JSON list of C-alpha atoms in Angstrom, two decimals:
[
{"chain": "A", "resi": 121, "resn": "UNK", "atom": "CA", "xyz": [-0.09, -0.24, -0.18]},
{"chain": "A", "resi": 122, "resn": "UNK", "atom": "CA", "xyz": [2.89, 1.92, 0.06]},
{"chain": "A", "resi": 123, "resn": "UNK", "atom": "CA", "xyz": [3.05, 1.96, -3.52]},
{"chain": "A", "resi": 124, "resn": "UNK", "atom": "CA", "xyz": [-0.18, 2.96, -4.02]},
{"chain": "A", "resi": 125, "resn": "UNK", "atom": "CA", "xyz": [0.15, 5.84, -1.80]},
{"chain": "A", "resi": 126, "resn": "UNK", "atom": "CA", "xyz": [3.00, 7.23, -3.30]},
{"chain": "A", "resi": 127, "resn": "UNK", "atom": "CA", "xyz": [1.39, 6.46, -6.98]},
{"chain": "A", "resi": 128, "resn": "UNK", "atom": "CA", "xyz": [-1.66, 7.77, -6.63]},
{"chain": "A", "resi": 129, "resn": "UNK", "atom": "CA", "xyz": [-0.94, 10.59, -3.65]},
{"chain": "A", "resi": 130, "resn": "UNK", "atom": "CA", "xyz": [2.62, 11.16, -3.48]},
{"chain": "A", "resi": 131, "resn": "UNK", "atom": "CA", "xyz": [2.45, 9.94, -0.01]},
{"chain": "A", "resi": 132, "resn": "UNK", "atom": "CA", "xyz": [3.97, 6.27, 1.07]},
{"chain": "A", "resi": 133, "resn": "UNK", "atom": "CA", "xyz": [2.06, 6.83, 4.26]},
{"chain": "A", "resi": 134, "resn": "UNK", "atom": "CA", "xyz": [-1.52, 7.70, 2.99]},
{"chain": "A", "resi": 135, "resn": "UNK", "atom": "CA", "xyz": [-3.18, 4.51, 3.87]},
{"chain": "A", "resi": 136, "resn": "UNK", "atom": "CA", "xyz": [-1.43, 3.73, 7.23]},
{"chain": "A", "resi": 137, "resn": "UNK", "atom": "CA", "xyz": [-3.18, 4.35, 10.25]},
{"chain": "A", "resi": 138, "resn": "UNK", "atom": "CA", "xyz": [-1.36, 7.12, 12.16]},
{"chain": "A", "resi": 139, "resn": "UNK", "atom": "CA", "xyz": [1.77, 6.06, 13.67]},
{"chain": "A", "resi": 140, "resn": "UNK", "atom": "CA", "xyz": [1.02, 2.52, 13.78]},
{"chain": "A", "resi": 141, "resn": "UNK", "atom": "CA", "xyz": [2.35, -0.15, 11.31]},
{"chain": "A", "resi": 142, "resn": "UNK", "atom": "CA", "xyz": [-0.83, -1.36, 9.76]},
{"chain": "A", "resi": 143, "resn": "UNK", "atom": "CA", "xyz": [-2.92, -0.18, 6.73]},
{"chain": "A", "resi": 144, "resn": "UNK", "atom": "CA", "xyz": [-6.55, 1.46, 7.00]},
{"chain": "A", "resi": 145, "resn": "UNK", "atom": "CA", "xyz": [-8.84, -1.27, 5.42]},
{"chain": "A", "resi": 146, "resn": "UNK", "atom": "CA", "xyz": [-11.69, 1.09, 4.97]},
{"chain": "A", "resi": 147, "resn": "UNK", "atom": "CA", "xyz": [-9.58, 3.90, 3.26]},
{"chain": "A", "resi": 148, "resn": "UNK", "atom": "CA", "xyz": [-8.17, 1.15, 0.88]},
{"chain": "A", "resi": 149, "resn": "UNK", "atom": "CA", "xyz": [-11.61, -0.27, 0.18]},
{"chain": "A", "resi": 150, "resn": "UNK", "atom": "CA", "xyz": [-13.06, 3.32, -0.74]},
{"chain": "A", "resi": 151, "resn": "UNK", "atom": "CA", "xyz": [-10.20, 3.96, -2.93]},
{"chain": "A", "resi": 152, "resn": "UNK", "atom": "CA", "xyz": [-10.24, 0.79, -4.88]},
{"chain": "A", "resi": 153, "resn": "UNK", "atom": "CA", "xyz": [-13.90, 1.37, -5.51]},
{"chain": "A", "resi": 154, "resn": "UNK", "atom": "CA", "xyz": [-13.43, 5.03, -6.65]},
{"chain": "A", "resi": 155, "resn": "UNK", "atom": "CA", "xyz": [-10.76, 3.96, -9.08]},
{"chain": "A", "resi": 156, "resn": "UNK", "atom": "CA", "xyz": [-12.11, 0.95, -10.36]},
{"chain": "A", "resi": 157, "resn": "UNK", "atom": "CA", "xyz": [-9.45, -1.32, -9.15]},
{"chain": "A", "resi": 158, "resn": "UNK", "atom": "CA", "xyz": [-10.00, -4.64, -8.10]},
{"chain": "A", "resi": 159, "resn": "UNK", "atom": "CA", "xyz": [-7.34, -7.19, -6.55]},
{"chain": "A", "resi": 160, "resn": "UNK", "atom": "CA", "xyz": [-7.02, -10.82, -5.61]},
{"chain": "A", "resi": 161, "resn": "UNK", "atom": "CA", "xyz": [-4.46, -13.34, -5.51]},
{"chain": "A", "resi": 162, "resn": "UNK", "atom": "CA", "xyz": [-4.06, -15.93, -8.03]},
{"chain": "A", "resi": 163, "resn": "UNK", "atom": "CA", "xyz": [-3.89, -18.73, -5.99]},
{"chain": "A", "resi": 164, "resn": "UNK", "atom": "CA", "xyz": [-6.78, -19.40, -3.07]},
{"chain": "A", "resi": 165, "resn": "UNK", "atom": "CA", "xyz": [-4.74, -22.74, -1.72]},
{"chain": "A", "resi": 166, "resn": "UNK", "atom": "CA", "xyz": [-0.77, -23.05, -1.97]},
{"chain": "A", "resi": 167, "resn": "UNK", "atom": "CA", "xyz": [1.81, -24.96, -0.56]},
{"chain": "A", "resi": 168, "resn": "UNK", "atom": "CA", "xyz": [5.13, -23.55, 0.75]},
{"chain": "A", "resi": 169, "resn": "UNK", "atom": "CA", "xyz": [7.74, -26.03, 0.26]},
{"chain": "A", "resi": 170, "resn": "UNK", "atom": "CA", "xyz": [10.24, -24.22, 2.64]},
{"chain": "A", "resi": 171, "resn": "UNK", "atom": "CA", "xyz": [9.90, -21.60, 5.49]},
{"chain": "A", "resi": 172, "resn": "UNK", "atom": "CA", "xyz": [10.31, -18.49, 3.61]},
{"chain": "A", "resi": 173, "resn": "UNK", "atom": "CA", "xyz": [8.26, -16.38, 1.38]},
{"chain": "A", "resi": 174, "resn": "UNK", "atom": "CA", "xyz": [9.92, -16.79, -1.83]},
{"chain": "A", "resi": 175, "resn": "UNK", "atom": "CA", "xyz": [7.27, -17.91, -4.44]},
{"chain": "A", "resi": 176, "resn": "UNK", "atom": "CA", "xyz": [10.25, -19.94, -6.05]},
{"chain": "A", "resi": 177, "resn": "UNK", "atom": "CA", "xyz": [9.51, -22.48, -3.28]},
{"chain": "A", "resi": 178, "resn": "UNK", "atom": "CA", "xyz": [5.51, -22.12, -3.97]},
{"chain": "A", "resi": 179, "resn": "UNK", "atom": "CA", "xyz": [3.32, -24.84, -4.95]},
{"chain": "A", "resi": 180, "resn": "UNK", "atom": "CA", "xyz": [-0.11, -23.54, -6.54]},
{"chain": "A", "resi": 181, "resn": "UNK", "atom": "CA", "xyz": [-2.46, -26.00, -5.51]},
{"chain": "A", "resi": 182, "resn": "UNK", "atom": "CA", "xyz": [-6.05, -24.32, -6.18]},
{"chain": "A", "resi": 183, "resn": "UNK", "atom": "CA", "xyz": [-5.92, -21.38, -8.74]},
{"chain": "A", "resi": 184, "resn": "UNK", "atom": "CA", "xyz": [-8.34, -18.55, -8.65]},
{"chain": "A", "resi": 185, "resn": "UNK", "atom": "CA", "xyz": [-11.61, -19.14, -10.46]},
{"chain": "A", "resi": 186, "resn": "UNK", "atom": "CA", "xyz": [-11.52, -16.50, -13.15]},
{"chain": "A", "resi": 187, "resn": "UNK", "atom": "CA", "xyz": [-14.96, -17.66, -14.50]},
{"chain": "A", "resi": 188, "resn": "UNK", "atom": "CA", "xyz": [-16.49, -16.57, -11.18]},
{"chain": "A", "resi": 189, "resn": "UNK", "atom": "CA", "xyz": [-14.61, -13.15, -11.06]},
{"chain": "A", "resi": 190, "resn": "UNK", "atom": "CA", "xyz": [-15.63, -12.54, -14.84]},
{"chain": "A", "resi": 191, "resn": "UNK", "atom": "CA", "xyz": [-19.22, -13.28, -13.54]},
{"chain": "A", "resi": 192, "resn": "UNK", "atom": "CA", "xyz": [-19.10, -10.32, -11.34]},
{"chain": "A", "resi": 193, "resn": "UNK", "atom": "CA", "xyz": [-16.84, -8.05, -13.29]},
{"chain": "A", "resi": 194, "resn": "UNK", "atom": "CA", "xyz": [-17.45, -9.01, -17.15]},
{"chain": "A", "resi": 195, "resn": "UNK", "atom": "CA", "xyz": [-16.12, -6.02, -18.45]},
{"chain": "A", "resi": 196, "resn": "UNK", "atom": "CA", "xyz": [-12.74, -6.47, -16.95]},
{"chain": "A", "resi": 197, "resn": "UNK", "atom": "CA", "xyz": [-9.95, -5.41, -19.79]},
{"chain": "A", "resi": 198, "resn": "UNK", "atom": "CA", "xyz": [-6.47, -5.50, -17.84]},
{"chain": "A", "resi": 199, "resn": "UNK", "atom": "CA", "xyz": [-5.11, -7.89, -15.55]},
{"chain": "A", "resi": 200, "resn": "UNK", "atom": "CA", "xyz": [-1.67, -7.19, -13.91]},
{"chain": "A", "resi": 201, "resn": "UNK", "atom": "CA", "xyz": [0.04, -9.87, -11.93]},
{"chain": "A", "resi": 202, "resn": "UNK", "atom": "CA", "xyz": [3.21, -8.75, -9.08]},
{"chain": "A", "resi": 203, "resn": "UNK", "atom": "CA", "xyz": [5.66, -11.55, -9.76]},
{"chain": "A", "resi": 204, "resn": "UNK", "atom": "CA", "xyz": [6.68, -14.76, -12.14]},
{"chain": "A", "resi": 205, "resn": "UNK", "atom": "CA", "xyz": [4.77, -17.01, -9.90]},
{"chain": "A", "resi": 206, "resn": "UNK", "atom": "CA", "xyz": [1.28, -15.24, -10.30]},
{"chain": "A", "resi": 207, "resn": "UNK", "atom": "CA", "xyz": [2.09, -14.73, -13.96]},
{"chain": "A", "resi": 208, "resn": "UNK", "atom": "CA", "xyz": [2.84, -18.48, -14.46]},
{"chain": "A", "resi": 209, "resn": "UNK", "atom": "CA", "xyz": [-0.27, -19.74, -12.58]},
{"chain": "A", "resi": 210, "resn": "UNK", "atom": "CA", "xyz": [-2.72, -17.26, -14.29]},
{"chain": "A", "resi": 211, "resn": "UNK", "atom": "CA", "xyz": [-1.20, -18.05, -17.97]},
{"chain": "A", "resi": 212, "resn": "UNK", "atom": "CA", "xyz": [-1.65, -21.81, -17.20]},
{"chain": "A", "resi": 213, "resn": "UNK", "atom": "CA", "xyz": [-5.31, -21.18, -16.91]},
{"chain": "A", "resi": 214, "resn": "UNK", "atom": "CA", "xyz": [-5.44, -20.40, -20.46]},
{"chain": "A", "resi": 215, "resn": "UNK", "atom": "CA", "xyz": [-6.85, -23.36, -22.98]},
{"chain": "A", "resi": 216, "resn": "UNK", "atom": "CA", "xyz": [-3.29, -23.23, -24.74]},
{"chain": "A", "resi": 217, "resn": "UNK", "atom": "CA", "xyz": [-0.86, -21.78, -21.96]},
{"chain": "A", "resi": 218, "resn": "UNK", "atom": "CA", "xyz": [2.23, -20.21, -23.86]},
{"chain": "A", "resi": 219, "resn": "UNK", "atom": "CA", "xyz": [5.60, -21.46, -23.27]},
{"chain": "A", "resi": 220, "resn": "UNK", "atom": "CA", "xyz": [7.39, -20.00, -20.21]},
{"chain": "A", "resi": 221, "resn": "UNK", "atom": "CA", "xyz": [9.59, -18.21, -22.81]},
{"chain": "A", "resi": 222, "resn": "UNK", "atom": "CA", "xyz": [6.74, -16.37, -23.96]},
{"chain": "A", "resi": 223, "resn": "UNK", "atom": "CA", "xyz": [5.56, -15.32, -20.67]},
{"chain": "A", "resi": 224, "resn": "UNK", "atom": "CA", "xyz": [6.02, -11.24, -20.23]},
{"chain": "A", "resi": 225, "resn": "UNK", "atom": "CA", "xyz": [8.84, -10.02, -18.24]},
{"chain": "A", "resi": 226, "resn": "UNK", "atom": "CA", "xyz": [8.66, -7.45, -15.79]},
{"chain": "A", "resi": 227, "resn": "UNK", "atom": "CA", "xyz": [7.13, -4.27, -17.19]},
{"chain": "A", "resi": 228, "resn": "UNK", "atom": "CA", "xyz": [5.86, -5.71, -19.78]},
{"chain": "A", "resi": 229, "resn": "UNK", "atom": "CA", "xyz": [2.59, -6.78, -21.38]},
{"chain": "A", "resi": 230, "resn": "UNK", "atom": "CA", "xyz": [0.92, -9.63, -23.48]},
{"chain": "A", "resi": 231, "resn": "UNK", "atom": "CA", "xyz": [-2.64, -10.05, -24.93]},
{"chain": "A", "resi": 232, "resn": "UNK", "atom": "CA", "xyz": [-4.44, -12.55, -22.66]},
{"chain": "A", "resi": 233, "resn": "UNK", "atom": "CA", "xyz": [-7.73, -13.92, -24.43]},
{"chain": "A", "resi": 234, "resn": "UNK", "atom": "CA", "xyz": [-9.69, -15.84, -21.81]},
{"chain": "A", "resi": 235, "resn": "UNK", "atom": "CA", "xyz": [-13.02, -18.03, -22.52]},
{"chain": "A", "resi": 236, "resn": "UNK", "atom": "CA", "xyz": [-15.26, -18.25, -19.56]},
{"chain": "A", "resi": 237, "resn": "UNK", "atom": "CA", "xyz": [-18.52, -19.69, -19.09]},
{"chain": "A", "resi": 238, "resn": "UNK", "atom": "CA", "xyz": [-21.58, -17.62, -17.52]},
{"chain": "A", "resi": 239, "resn": "UNK", "atom": "CA", "xyz": [-23.12, -18.91, -14.29]},
{"chain": "A", "resi": 240, "resn": "UNK", "atom": "CA", "xyz": [-25.90, -21.00, -16.41]},
{"chain": "A", "resi": 241, "resn": "UNK", "atom": "CA", "xyz": [-23.01, -22.76, -18.07]},
{"chain": "A", "resi": 242, "resn": "UNK", "atom": "CA", "xyz": [-25.04, -21.96, -21.58]},
{"chain": "A", "resi": 243, "resn": "UNK", "atom": "CA", "xyz": [-23.00, -19.05, -22.98]},
{"chain": "A", "resi": 244, "resn": "UNK", "atom": "CA", "xyz": [-19.10, -18.99, -23.41]},
{"chain": "A", "resi": 245, "resn": "UNK", "atom": "CA", "xyz": [-17.85, -15.37, -23.17]},
{"chain": "A", "resi": 246, "resn": "UNK", "atom": "CA", "xyz": [-14.17, -14.52, -24.28]},
{"chain": "A", "resi": 247, "resn": "UNK", "atom": "CA", "xyz": [-12.56, -11.44, -22.69]},
{"chain": "A", "resi": 248, "resn": "UNK", "atom": "CA", "xyz": [-9.75, -9.89, -24.82]},
{"chain": "A", "resi": 249, "resn": "UNK", "atom": "CA", "xyz": [-7.47, -8.89, -22.04]},
{"chain": "A", "resi": 250, "resn": "UNK", "atom": "CA", "xyz": [-4.07, -7.43, -21.75]},
{"chain": "A", "resi": 251, "resn": "UNK", "atom": "CA", "xyz": [-1.69, -8.86, -19.08]},
{"chain": "A", "resi": 252, "resn": "UNK", "atom": "CA", "xyz": [0.82, -6.91, -17.49]},
{"chain": "A", "resi": 253, "resn": "UNK", "atom": "CA", "xyz": [3.58, -8.15, -15.26]},
{"chain": "A", "resi": 254, "resn": "UNK", "atom": "CA", "xyz": [4.59, -5.65, -12.71]},
{"chain": "A", "resi": 255, "resn": "UNK", "atom": "CA", "xyz": [7.58, -6.13, -10.41]},
{"chain": "A", "resi": 256, "resn": "UNK", "atom": "CA", "xyz": [6.65, -7.47, -6.69]},
{"chain": "A", "resi": 257, "resn": "UNK", "atom": "CA", "xyz": [5.53, -5.23, -4.31]},
{"chain": "A", "resi": 258, "resn": "UNK", "atom": "CA", "xyz": [7.18, -7.61, -1.68]},
{"chain": "A", "resi": 259, "resn": "UNK", "atom": "CA", "xyz": [9.99, -5.72, 0.49]},
{"chain": "A", "resi": 260, "resn": "UNK", "atom": "CA", "xyz": [12.04, -8.98, -0.06]},
{"chain": "A", "resi": 261, "resn": "UNK", "atom": "CA", "xyz": [11.81, -8.14, -4.02]},
{"chain": "A", "resi": 262, "resn": "UNK", "atom": "CA", "xyz": [15.11, -6.47, -4.46]},
{"chain": "A", "resi": 263, "resn": "UNK", "atom": "CA", "xyz": [14.11, -3.51, -6.22]},
{"chain": "A", "resi": 264, "resn": "UNK", "atom": "CA", "xyz": [14.32, -0.12, -4.89]},
{"chain": "A", "resi": 265, "resn": "UNK", "atom": "CA", "xyz": [10.88, 1.44, -3.96]},
{"chain": "A", "resi": 266, "resn": "UNK", "atom": "CA", "xyz": [11.23, 4.32, -6.14]},
{"chain": "A", "resi": 267, "resn": "UNK", "atom": "CA", "xyz": [11.64, 2.26, -9.04]},
{"chain": "A", "resi": 268, "resn": "UNK", "atom": "CA", "xyz": [8.52, -0.09, -8.19]},
{"chain": "A", "resi": 269, "resn": "UNK", "atom": "CA", "xyz": [6.71, 3.05, -7.73]},
{"chain": "A", "resi": 270, "resn": "UNK", "atom": "CA", "xyz": [7.70, 4.53, -11.30]},
{"chain": "A", "resi": 271, "resn": "UNK", "atom": "CA", "xyz": [6.87, 1.14, -12.76]},
{"chain": "A", "resi": 272, "resn": "UNK", "atom": "CA", "xyz": [3.21, 1.23, -11.25]},
{"chain": "A", "resi": 273, "resn": "UNK", "atom": "CA", "xyz": [2.82, 5.11, -12.01]},
{"chain": "A", "resi": 274, "resn": "UNK", "atom": "CA", "xyz": [3.74, 3.75, -15.62]},
{"chain": "A", "resi": 275, "resn": "UNK", "atom": "CA", "xyz": [1.00, 1.00, -15.80]},
{"chain": "A", "resi": 276, "resn": "UNK", "atom": "CA", "xyz": [-1.63, 2.67, -14.01]},
{"chain": "A", "resi": 277, "resn": "UNK", "atom": "CA", "xyz": [-0.91, 6.10, -16.25]},
{"chain": "A", "resi": 278, "resn": "UNK", "atom": "CA", "xyz": [-1.25, 3.48, -19.65]},
{"chain": "A", "resi": 279, "resn": "UNK", "atom": "CA", "xyz": [-4.51, 2.01, -18.39]},
{"chain": "A", "resi": 280, "resn": "UNK", "atom": "CA", "xyz": [-6.02, 5.43, -17.77]},
{"chain": "A", "resi": 281, "resn": "UNK", "atom": "CA", "xyz": [-6.15, 5.14, -14.15]},
{"chain": "A", "resi": 282, "resn": "UNK", "atom": "CA", "xyz": [-3.98, 7.78, -13.31]}
]
């Protein structure tokens, strides 16, 4: 939320609760609704193979159910991921996932056609999406905060949210 605060309000502490080390969920929720930005994990169940937060040692057990998300948000045009594992999980949901060499690198994008069925399972819908891969927001990701902010700022400008 430090990155979002900096990108949209030039204030890394914009979403922080006073001097506490936590963020204000109501302020975040209001901001996301106002800007038309949604956020969700790419997996709902995963196994960490080691005791650290590295996604390299993460096994995705249950990926996000995009059909359900698109039933709720059928006009989505853009998705973004914040790391390699999230990008891999999302691209593997395609009918014909691309080879890993075709995955977008950090700060790059690719077309992402996704077929999904409405909740009555009769109509197949296709969202012609663009998938952007942004740098991880994790403090463990070895990229300076100002460079992460610049990447996110460029992305939100490209998609008309900034």
